[in-house]
mmCIF file with all atom_site columns, C-alpha atoms in Angstrom:
data_model
loop_
_atom_site.group_PDB
_atom_site.id
_atom_site.type_symbol
_atom_site.label_atom_id
_atom_site.label_alt_id
_atom_site.label_comp_id
_atom_site.label_asym_id
_atom_site.label_entity_id
_atom_site.label_seq_id
_atom_site.pdbx_PDB_ins_code
_atom_site.Cartn_x
_atom_site.Cartn_y
_atom_site.Cartn_z
_atom_site.occupancy
_atom_site.B_iso_or_equiv
_atom_site.pdbx_formal_charge
_atom_site.auth_seq_id
_atom_site.auth_comp_id
_atom_site.auth_asym_id
_atom_site.auth_atom_id
_atom_site.pdbx_PDB_model_num
ATOM 1   C CA . MET A 1 1   ? 10.790  54.150 -17.898 1.00 0.00 ? 4   MET A CA 1
ATOM 2   C CA . ARG A 1 2   ? 11.392  56.635 -15.051 1.00 0.00 ? 5   ARG A CA 1
ATOM 3   C CA . ALA A 1 3   ? 8.201   58.524 -14.651 1.00 0.00 ? 6   ALA A CA 1
ATOM 4   C CA . ARG A 1 4   ? 6.072   54.892 -15.076 1.00 0.00 ? 7   ARG A CA 1
ATOM 5   C CA . LEU A 1 5   ? 8.279   53.618 -11.782 1.00 0.00 ? 8   LEU A CA 1
ATOM 6   C CA . SER A 1 6   ? 6.851   56.494 -10.299 1.00 0.00 ? 9   SER A CA 1
ATOM 7   C CA . LEU A 1 7   ? 4.291   56.635 -11.154 1.00 0.00 ? 10  LEU A CA 1
ATOM 8   C CA . LEU A 1 8   ? 3.486   53.379 -9.450  1.00 0.00 ? 11  LEU A CA 1
ATOM 9   C CA . ALA A 1 9   ? 5.015   53.400 -7.047  1.00 0.00 ? 12  ALA A CA 1
ATOM 10  C CA . ALA A 1 10  ? 2.888   56.493 -5.759  1.00 0.00 ? 13  ALA A CA 1
ATOM 11  C CA . VAL A 1 11  ? -0.336  54.495 -7.067  1.00 0.00 ? 14  VAL A CA 1
ATOM 12  C CA . ALA A 1 12  ? 1.148   51.646 -4.601  1.00 0.00 ? 15  ALA A CA 1
ATOM 13  C CA . LEU A 1 13  ? 1.481   54.380 -1.921  1.00 0.00 ? 16  LEU A CA 1
ATOM 14  C CA . ALA A 1 14  ? -2.196  55.392 -2.442  1.00 0.00 ? 17  ALA A CA 1
ATOM 15  C CA . VAL A 1 15  ? -4.710  52.672 -2.729  1.00 0.00 ? 18  VAL A CA 1
ATOM 16  C CA . GLY A 1 16  ? -1.853  51.178 0.464   1.00 0.00 ? 19  GLY A CA 1
ATOM 17  C CA . VAL A 1 17  ? 0.114   48.569 -0.866  1.00 0.00 ? 20  VAL A CA 1
ATOM 18  C CA . THR A 1 18  ? 2.623   47.269 0.867   1.00 0.00 ? 21  THR A CA 1
ATOM 19  C CA . PRO A 1 19  ? 6.436   47.048 -0.096  1.00 0.00 ? 22  PRO A CA 1
ATOM 20  C CA . LEU A 1 20  ? 7.921   44.206 -1.631  1.00 0.00 ? 23  LEU A CA 1
ATOM 21  C CA . VAL A 1 21  ? 11.182  44.726 0.896   1.00 0.00 ? 24  VAL A CA 1
ATOM 22  C CA . THR A 1 22  ? 10.876  46.735 4.038   1.00 0.00 ? 25  THR A CA 1
ATOM 23  C CA . PRO A 1 23  ? 13.776  46.965 6.219   1.00 0.00 ? 26  PRO A CA 1
ATOM 24  C CA . ALA A 1 24  ? 13.614  45.091 9.195   1.00 0.00 ? 27  ALA A CA 1
ATOM 25  C CA . LEU A 1 25  ? 12.731  42.372 6.554   1.00 0.00 ? 28  LEU A CA 1
ATOM 26  C CA . ALA A 1 26  ? 15.872  43.317 3.835   1.00 0.00 ? 29  ALA A CA 1
ATOM 27  C CA . ALA A 1 27  ? 18.178  43.429 7.300   1.00 0.00 ? 30  ALA A CA 1
ATOM 28  C CA . PRO A 1 28  ? 20.192  40.160 8.221   1.00 0.00 ? 31  PRO A CA 1
ATOM 29  C CA . HIS A 1 29  ? 19.309  38.834 11.169  1.00 0.00 ? 32  HIS A CA 1
ATOM 30  C CA . THR A 1 30  ? 22.965  37.515 11.707  1.00 0.00 ? 33  THR A CA 1
ATOM 31  C CA . ALA A 1 31  ? 22.837  38.554 15.609  1.00 0.00 ? 34  ALA A CA 1
ATOM 32  C CA . TYR A 1 32  ? 19.951  35.869 16.067  1.00 0.00 ? 35  TYR A CA 1
ATOM 33  C CA . SER A 1 33  ? 21.670  33.196 13.514  1.00 0.00 ? 36  SER A CA 1
ATOM 34  C CA . ALA A 1 34  ? 25.589  33.829 14.693  1.00 0.00 ? 37  ALA A CA 1
ATOM 35  C CA . THR A 1 35  ? 24.110  32.400 18.807  1.00 0.00 ? 38  THR A CA 1
ATOM 36  C CA . TRP A 1 36  ? 21.622  29.715 17.854  1.00 0.00 ? 39  TRP A CA 1
ATOM 37  C CA . LYS A 1 37  ? 22.832  27.063 17.971  1.00 0.00 ? 40  LYS A CA 1
ATOM 38  C CA . ALA A 1 38  ? 20.388  23.278 16.764  1.00 0.00 ? 41  ALA A CA 1
ATOM 39  C CA . ARG A 1 39  ? 19.540  21.318 19.886  1.00 0.00 ? 42  ARG A CA 1
ATOM 40  C CA . PRO A 1 40  ? 22.906  17.844 19.754  1.00 0.00 ? 43  PRO A CA 1
ATOM 41  C CA . ALA A 1 41  ? 20.617  14.753 18.866  1.00 0.00 ? 44  ALA A CA 1
ATOM 42  C CA . THR A 1 42  ? 20.511  12.118 22.489  1.00 0.00 ? 45  THR A CA 1
ATOM 43  C CA . TYR A 1 43  ? 18.242  9.731  21.686  1.00 0.00 ? 46  TYR A CA 1
ATOM 44  C CA . GLY A 1 44  ? 17.853  7.489  19.529  1.00 0.00 ? 47  GLY A CA 1
ATOM 45  C CA . VAL A 1 45  ? 14.450  6.366  17.265  1.00 0.00 ? 48  VAL A CA 1
ATOM 46  C CA . ALA A 1 46  ? 11.815  3.806  18.431  1.00 0.00 ? 49  ALA A CA 1
ATOM 47  C CA . LYS A 1 47  ? 9.587   2.519  15.718  1.00 0.00 ? 50  LYS A CA 1
ATOM 48  C CA . GLN A 1 48  ? 5.989   1.078  15.503  1.00 0.00 ? 51  GLN A CA 1
ATOM 49  C CA . SER A 1 49  ? 4.885   0.657  12.783  1.00 0.00 ? 52  SER A CA 1
ATOM 50  C CA . ASN A 1 50  ? 1.406   -0.080 11.473  1.00 0.00 ? 53  ASN A CA 1
ATOM 51  C CA . VAL A 1 51  ? -0.729  0.680  14.655  1.00 0.00 ? 54  VAL A CA 1
ATOM 52  C CA . GLU A 1 52  ? -3.963  1.184  13.850  1.00 0.00 ? 55  GLU A CA 1
ATOM 53  C CA . VAL A 1 53  ? -6.139  3.705  15.388  1.00 0.00 ? 56  VAL A CA 1
ATOM 54  C CA . PRO A 1 54  ? -9.891  3.476  15.450  1.00 0.00 ? 57  PRO A CA 1
ATOM 55  C CA . MET A 1 55  ? -12.408 6.369  14.124  1.00 0.00 ? 58  MET A CA 1
ATOM 56  C CA . ASP A 1 56  ? -15.085 7.691  15.127  1.00 0.00 ? 59  ASP A CA 1
ATOM 57  C CA . ASP A 1 57  ? -17.484 5.156  12.284  1.00 0.00 ? 60  ASP A CA 1
ATOM 58  C CA . GLY A 1 58  ? -15.145 2.473  13.212  1.00 0.00 ? 61  GLY A CA 1
ATOM 59  C CA . VAL A 1 59  ? -12.604 2.578  10.370  1.00 0.00 ? 62  VAL A CA 1
ATOM 60  C CA . LYS A 1 60  ? -8.834  2.236  11.313  1.00 0.00 ? 63  LYS A CA 1
ATOM 61  C CA . ILE A 1 61  ? -6.361  4.544  10.406  1.00 0.00 ? 64  ILE A CA 1
ATOM 62  C CA . SER A 1 62  ? -2.583  3.154  10.158  1.00 0.00 ? 65  SER A CA 1
ATOM 63  C CA . VAL A 1 63  ? -0.236  5.295  11.582  1.00 0.00 ? 66  VAL A CA 1
ATOM 64  C CA . ASN A 1 64  ? 3.799   4.500  12.784  1.00 0.00 ? 67  ASN A CA 1
ATOM 65  C CA . VAL A 1 65  ? 4.927   6.310  16.160  1.00 0.00 ? 68  VAL A CA 1
ATOM 66  C CA . LEU A 1 66  ? 8.302   7.207  16.350  1.00 0.00 ? 69  LEU A CA 1
ATOM 67  C CA . ARG A 1 67  ? 9.530   7.587  20.052  1.00 0.00 ? 70  ARG A CA 1
ATOM 68  C CA . PRO A 1 68  ? 12.719  9.025  21.237  1.00 0.00 ? 71  PRO A CA 1
ATOM 69  C CA . SER A 1 69  ? 14.495  6.348  22.603  1.00 0.00 ? 72  SER A CA 1
ATOM 70  C CA . GLY A 1 70  ? 17.288  5.028  25.493  1.00 0.00 ? 73  GLY A CA 1
ATOM 71  C CA . GLN A 1 71  ? 20.578  3.589  24.365  1.00 0.00 ? 74  GLN A CA 1
ATOM 72  C CA . ASP A 1 72  ? 18.828  -0.342 24.914  1.00 0.00 ? 75  ASP A CA 1
ATOM 73  C CA . GLY A 1 73  ? 16.774  1.021  21.572  1.00 0.00 ? 76  GLY A CA 1
ATOM 74  C CA . LYS A 1 74  ? 13.660  1.057  24.345  1.00 0.00 ? 77  LYS A CA 1
ATOM 75  C CA . ALA A 1 75  ? 11.210  3.851  24.022  1.00 0.00 ? 78  ALA A CA 1
ATOM 76  C CA . ALA A 1 76  ? 12.197  6.756  27.191  1.00 0.00 ? 79  ALA A CA 1
ATOM 77  C CA . PRO A 1 77  ? 10.077  7.393  29.991  1.00 0.00 ? 80  PRO A CA 1
ATOM 78  C CA . GLY A 1 78  ? 8.204   10.447 30.555  1.00 0.00 ? 81  GLY A CA 1
ATOM 79  C CA . LYS A 1 79  ? 6.464   13.352 28.313  1.00 0.00 ? 82  LYS A CA 1
ATOM 80  C CA . PHE A 1 80  ? 7.124   14.637 24.346  1.00 0.00 ? 83  PHE A CA 1
ATOM 81  C CA . PRO A 1 81  ? 6.162   16.943 22.403  1.00 0.00 ? 84  PRO A CA 1
ATOM 82  C CA . VAL A 1 82  ? 4.535   15.221 20.004  1.00 0.00 ? 85  VAL A CA 1
ATOM 83  C CA . ILE A 1 83  ? 4.437   16.244 15.478  1.00 0.00 ? 86  ILE A CA 1
ATOM 84  C CA . LEU A 1 84  ? 1.952   15.287 13.949  1.00 0.00 ? 87  LEU A CA 1
ATOM 85  C CA . THR A 1 85  ? 2.333   13.965 9.379   1.00 0.00 ? 88  THR A CA 1
ATOM 86  C CA . GLN A 1 86  ? -0.689  12.826 7.641   1.00 0.00 ? 89  GLN A CA 1
ATOM 87  C CA . THR A 1 87  ? -0.628  12.211 4.272   1.00 0.00 ? 90  THR A CA 1
ATOM 88  C CA . ALA A 1 88  ? -2.324  10.381 1.356   1.00 0.00 ? 91  ALA A CA 1
ATOM 89  C CA . TYR A 1 89  ? 1.431   9.944  -0.407  1.00 0.00 ? 92  TYR A CA 1
ATOM 90  C CA . ASN A 1 90  ? 1.864   6.374  1.070   1.00 0.00 ? 93  ASN A CA 1
ATOM 91  C CA . LYS A 1 91  ? 4.005   6.931  4.708   1.00 0.00 ? 94  LYS A CA 1
ATOM 92  C CA . GLU A 1 92  ? 5.976   3.855  3.996   1.00 0.00 ? 95  GLU A CA 1
ATOM 93  C CA . ALA A 1 93  ? 7.050   5.264  0.042   1.00 0.00 ? 96  ALA A CA 1
ATOM 94  C CA . PRO A 1 94  ? 10.771  5.258  -0.163  1.00 0.00 ? 97  PRO A CA 1
ATOM 95  C CA . GLY A 1 95  ? 12.456  8.381  -1.638  1.00 0.00 ? 98  GLY A CA 1
ATOM 96  C CA . LEU A 1 96  ? 9.570   10.498 0.650   1.00 0.00 ? 99  LEU A CA 1
ATOM 97  C CA . ASN A 1 97  ? 11.154  11.523 3.607   1.00 0.00 ? 100 ASN A CA 1
ATOM 98  C CA . MET A 1 98  ? 7.801   10.947 5.721   1.00 0.00 ? 101 MET A CA 1
ATOM 99  C CA . GLU A 1 99  ? 9.551   10.347 8.875   1.00 0.00 ? 102 GLU A CA 1
ATOM 100 C CA . ASP A 1 100 ? 12.198  12.912 10.904  1.00 0.00 ? 103 ASP A CA 1
ATOM 101 C CA . ASP A 1 101 ? 14.855  10.929 12.870  1.00 0.00 ? 104 ASP A CA 1
ATOM 102 C CA . TYR A 1 102 ? 16.554  14.573 13.695  1.00 0.00 ? 105 TYR A CA 1
ATOM 103 C CA . MET A 1 103 ? 13.257  15.413 15.128  1.00 0.00 ? 106 MET A CA 1
ATOM 104 C CA . VAL A 1 104 ? 12.488  12.257 17.414  1.00 0.00 ? 107 VAL A CA 1
ATOM 105 C CA . GLN A 1 105 ? 16.338  12.582 17.806  1.00 0.00 ? 108 GLN A CA 1
ATOM 106 C CA . ARG A 1 106 ? 16.101  16.044 19.922  1.00 0.00 ? 109 ARG A CA 1
ATOM 107 C CA . GLY A 1 107 ? 13.178  14.877 22.236  1.00 0.00 ? 110 GLY A CA 1
ATOM 108 C CA . TYR A 1 108 ? 9.609   15.090 19.854  1.00 0.00 ? 111 TYR A CA 1
ATOM 109 C CA . ILE A 1 109 ? 7.452   11.853 19.093  1.00 0.00 ? 112 ILE A CA 1
ATOM 110 C CA . GLN A 1 110 ? 6.369   12.298 15.580  1.00 0.00 ? 113 GLN A CA 1
ATOM 111 C CA . VAL A 1 111 ? 2.379   10.522 14.283  1.00 0.00 ? 114 VAL A CA 1
ATOM 112 C CA . LEU A 1 112 ? 2.761   9.771  10.642  1.00 0.00 ? 115 LEU A CA 1
ATOM 113 C CA . ALA A 1 113 ? -0.373  8.486  9.370   1.00 0.00 ? 116 ALA A CA 1
ATOM 114 C CA . ASP A 1 114 ? -1.451  7.313  6.389   1.00 0.00 ? 117 ASP A CA 1
ATOM 115 C CA . ALA A 1 115 ? -4.943  9.359  5.064   1.00 0.00 ? 118 ALA A CA 1
ATOM 116 C CA . ARG A 1 116 ? -8.114  7.198  4.923   1.00 0.00 ? 119 ARG A CA 1
ATOM 117 C CA . GLY A 1 117 ? -7.982  4.605  2.331   1.00 0.00 ? 120 GLY A CA 1
ATOM 118 C CA . THR A 1 118 ? -4.731  5.575  1.396   1.00 0.00 ? 121 THR A CA 1
ATOM 119 C CA . GLY A 1 119 ? -1.678  3.475  2.325   1.00 0.00 ? 122 GLY A CA 1
ATOM 120 C CA . SER A 1 120 ? -2.175  0.776  5.429   1.00 0.00 ? 123 SER A CA 1
ATOM 121 C CA . SER A 1 121 ? -5.601  2.869  6.494   1.00 0.00 ? 124 SER A CA 1
ATOM 122 C CA . GLU A 1 122 ? -9.241  1.455  5.422   1.00 0.00 ? 125 GLU A CA 1
ATOM 123 C CA . GLY A 1 123 ? -11.781 3.398  4.256   1.00 0.00 ? 126 GLY A CA 1
ATOM 124 C CA . ASP A 1 124 ? -12.000 5.394  0.681   1.00 0.00 ? 127 ASP A CA 1
ATOM 125 C CA . TRP A 1 125 ? -9.947  8.653  0.316   1.00 0.00 ? 128 TRP A CA 1
ATOM 126 C CA . THR A 1 126 ? -12.175 12.068 -0.445  1.00 0.00 ? 129 THR A CA 1
ATOM 127 C CA . GLY A 1 127 ? -9.415  14.275 -0.329  1.00 0.00 ? 130 GLY A CA 1
ATOM 128 C CA . PHE A 1 128 ? -9.524  17.349 1.667   1.00 0.00 ? 131 PHE A CA 1
ATOM 129 C CA . GLY A 1 129 ? -13.648 16.008 2.409   1.00 0.00 ? 132 GLY A CA 1
ATOM 130 C CA . PRO A 1 130 ? -15.570 16.841 5.322   1.00 0.00 ? 133 PRO A CA 1
ATOM 131 C CA . ARG A 1 131 ? -15.005 12.803 6.687   1.00 0.00 ? 134 ARG A CA 1
ATOM 132 C CA . GLU A 1 132 ? -10.766 13.939 6.097   1.00 0.00 ? 135 GLU A CA 1
ATOM 133 C CA . LYS A 1 133 ? -10.767 16.275 8.226   1.00 0.00 ? 136 LYS A CA 1
ATOM 134 C CA . LYS A 1 134 ? -13.187 14.943 11.180  1.00 0.00 ? 137 LYS A CA 1
ATOM 135 C CA . ASP A 1 135 ? -9.694  12.010 11.448  1.00 0.00 ? 138 ASP A CA 1
ATOM 136 C CA . SER A 1 136 ? -8.254  14.635 11.534  1.00 0.00 ? 139 SER A CA 1
ATOM 137 C CA . CYS A 1 137 ? -8.539  16.144 14.121  1.00 0.00 ? 140 CYS A CA 1
ATOM 138 C CA . GLU A 1 138 ? -9.634  12.571 16.184  1.00 0.00 ? 141 GLU A CA 1
ATOM 139 C CA . LEU A 1 139 ? -6.129  11.613 14.860  1.00 0.00 ? 142 LEU A CA 1
ATOM 140 C CA . ALA A 1 140 ? -4.356  14.763 17.061  1.00 0.00 ? 143 ALA A CA 1
ATOM 141 C CA . ALA A 1 141 ? -7.033  13.585 19.889  1.00 0.00 ? 144 ALA A CA 1
ATOM 142 C CA . TRP A 1 142 ? -5.113  10.517 20.093  1.00 0.00 ? 145 TRP A CA 1
ATOM 143 C CA . ALA A 1 143 ? -1.964  11.342 19.552  1.00 0.00 ? 146 ALA A CA 1
ATOM 144 C CA . VAL A 1 144 ? -1.734  13.651 22.413  1.00 0.00 ? 147 VAL A CA 1
ATOM 145 C CA . LYS A 1 145 ? -2.335  10.777 24.511  1.00 0.00 ? 148 LYS A CA 1
ATOM 146 C CA . VAL A 1 146 ? 0.142   7.821  22.591  1.00 0.00 ? 149 VAL A CA 1
ATOM 147 C CA . PRO A 1 147 ? 0.784   5.257  25.022  1.00 0.00 ? 150 PRO A CA 1
#
């Protein structure tokens, strides 16, 4: 058995296979994890449901927009980074946890979109097809200018 393992190791080294565990990966990164702390939640969440985003062919994609909000419940002023989530599983499906209040409460906008032909979006679904890819690009361009 030991001879067989030695032979396998020699072959792996000869063909340039990287070992599964390198010393750098095996060592725990305690210095980083001991000093990192999550930013505290400083915002509430203002949700706008079923916003229709028109695509270049006229089909409307349905999105929910979750924005950081102040104590009054209104969207906080200013610019925030955007997380775009596009799903064919219905953005409103209970139990799938598509919405991420954790990130929104820490200063991110989340745009959650039903893929074309799914959930509340118009059109026909063609999973990962050319049209869905184009929709993704158009949604990203819209999301960075969220009104």
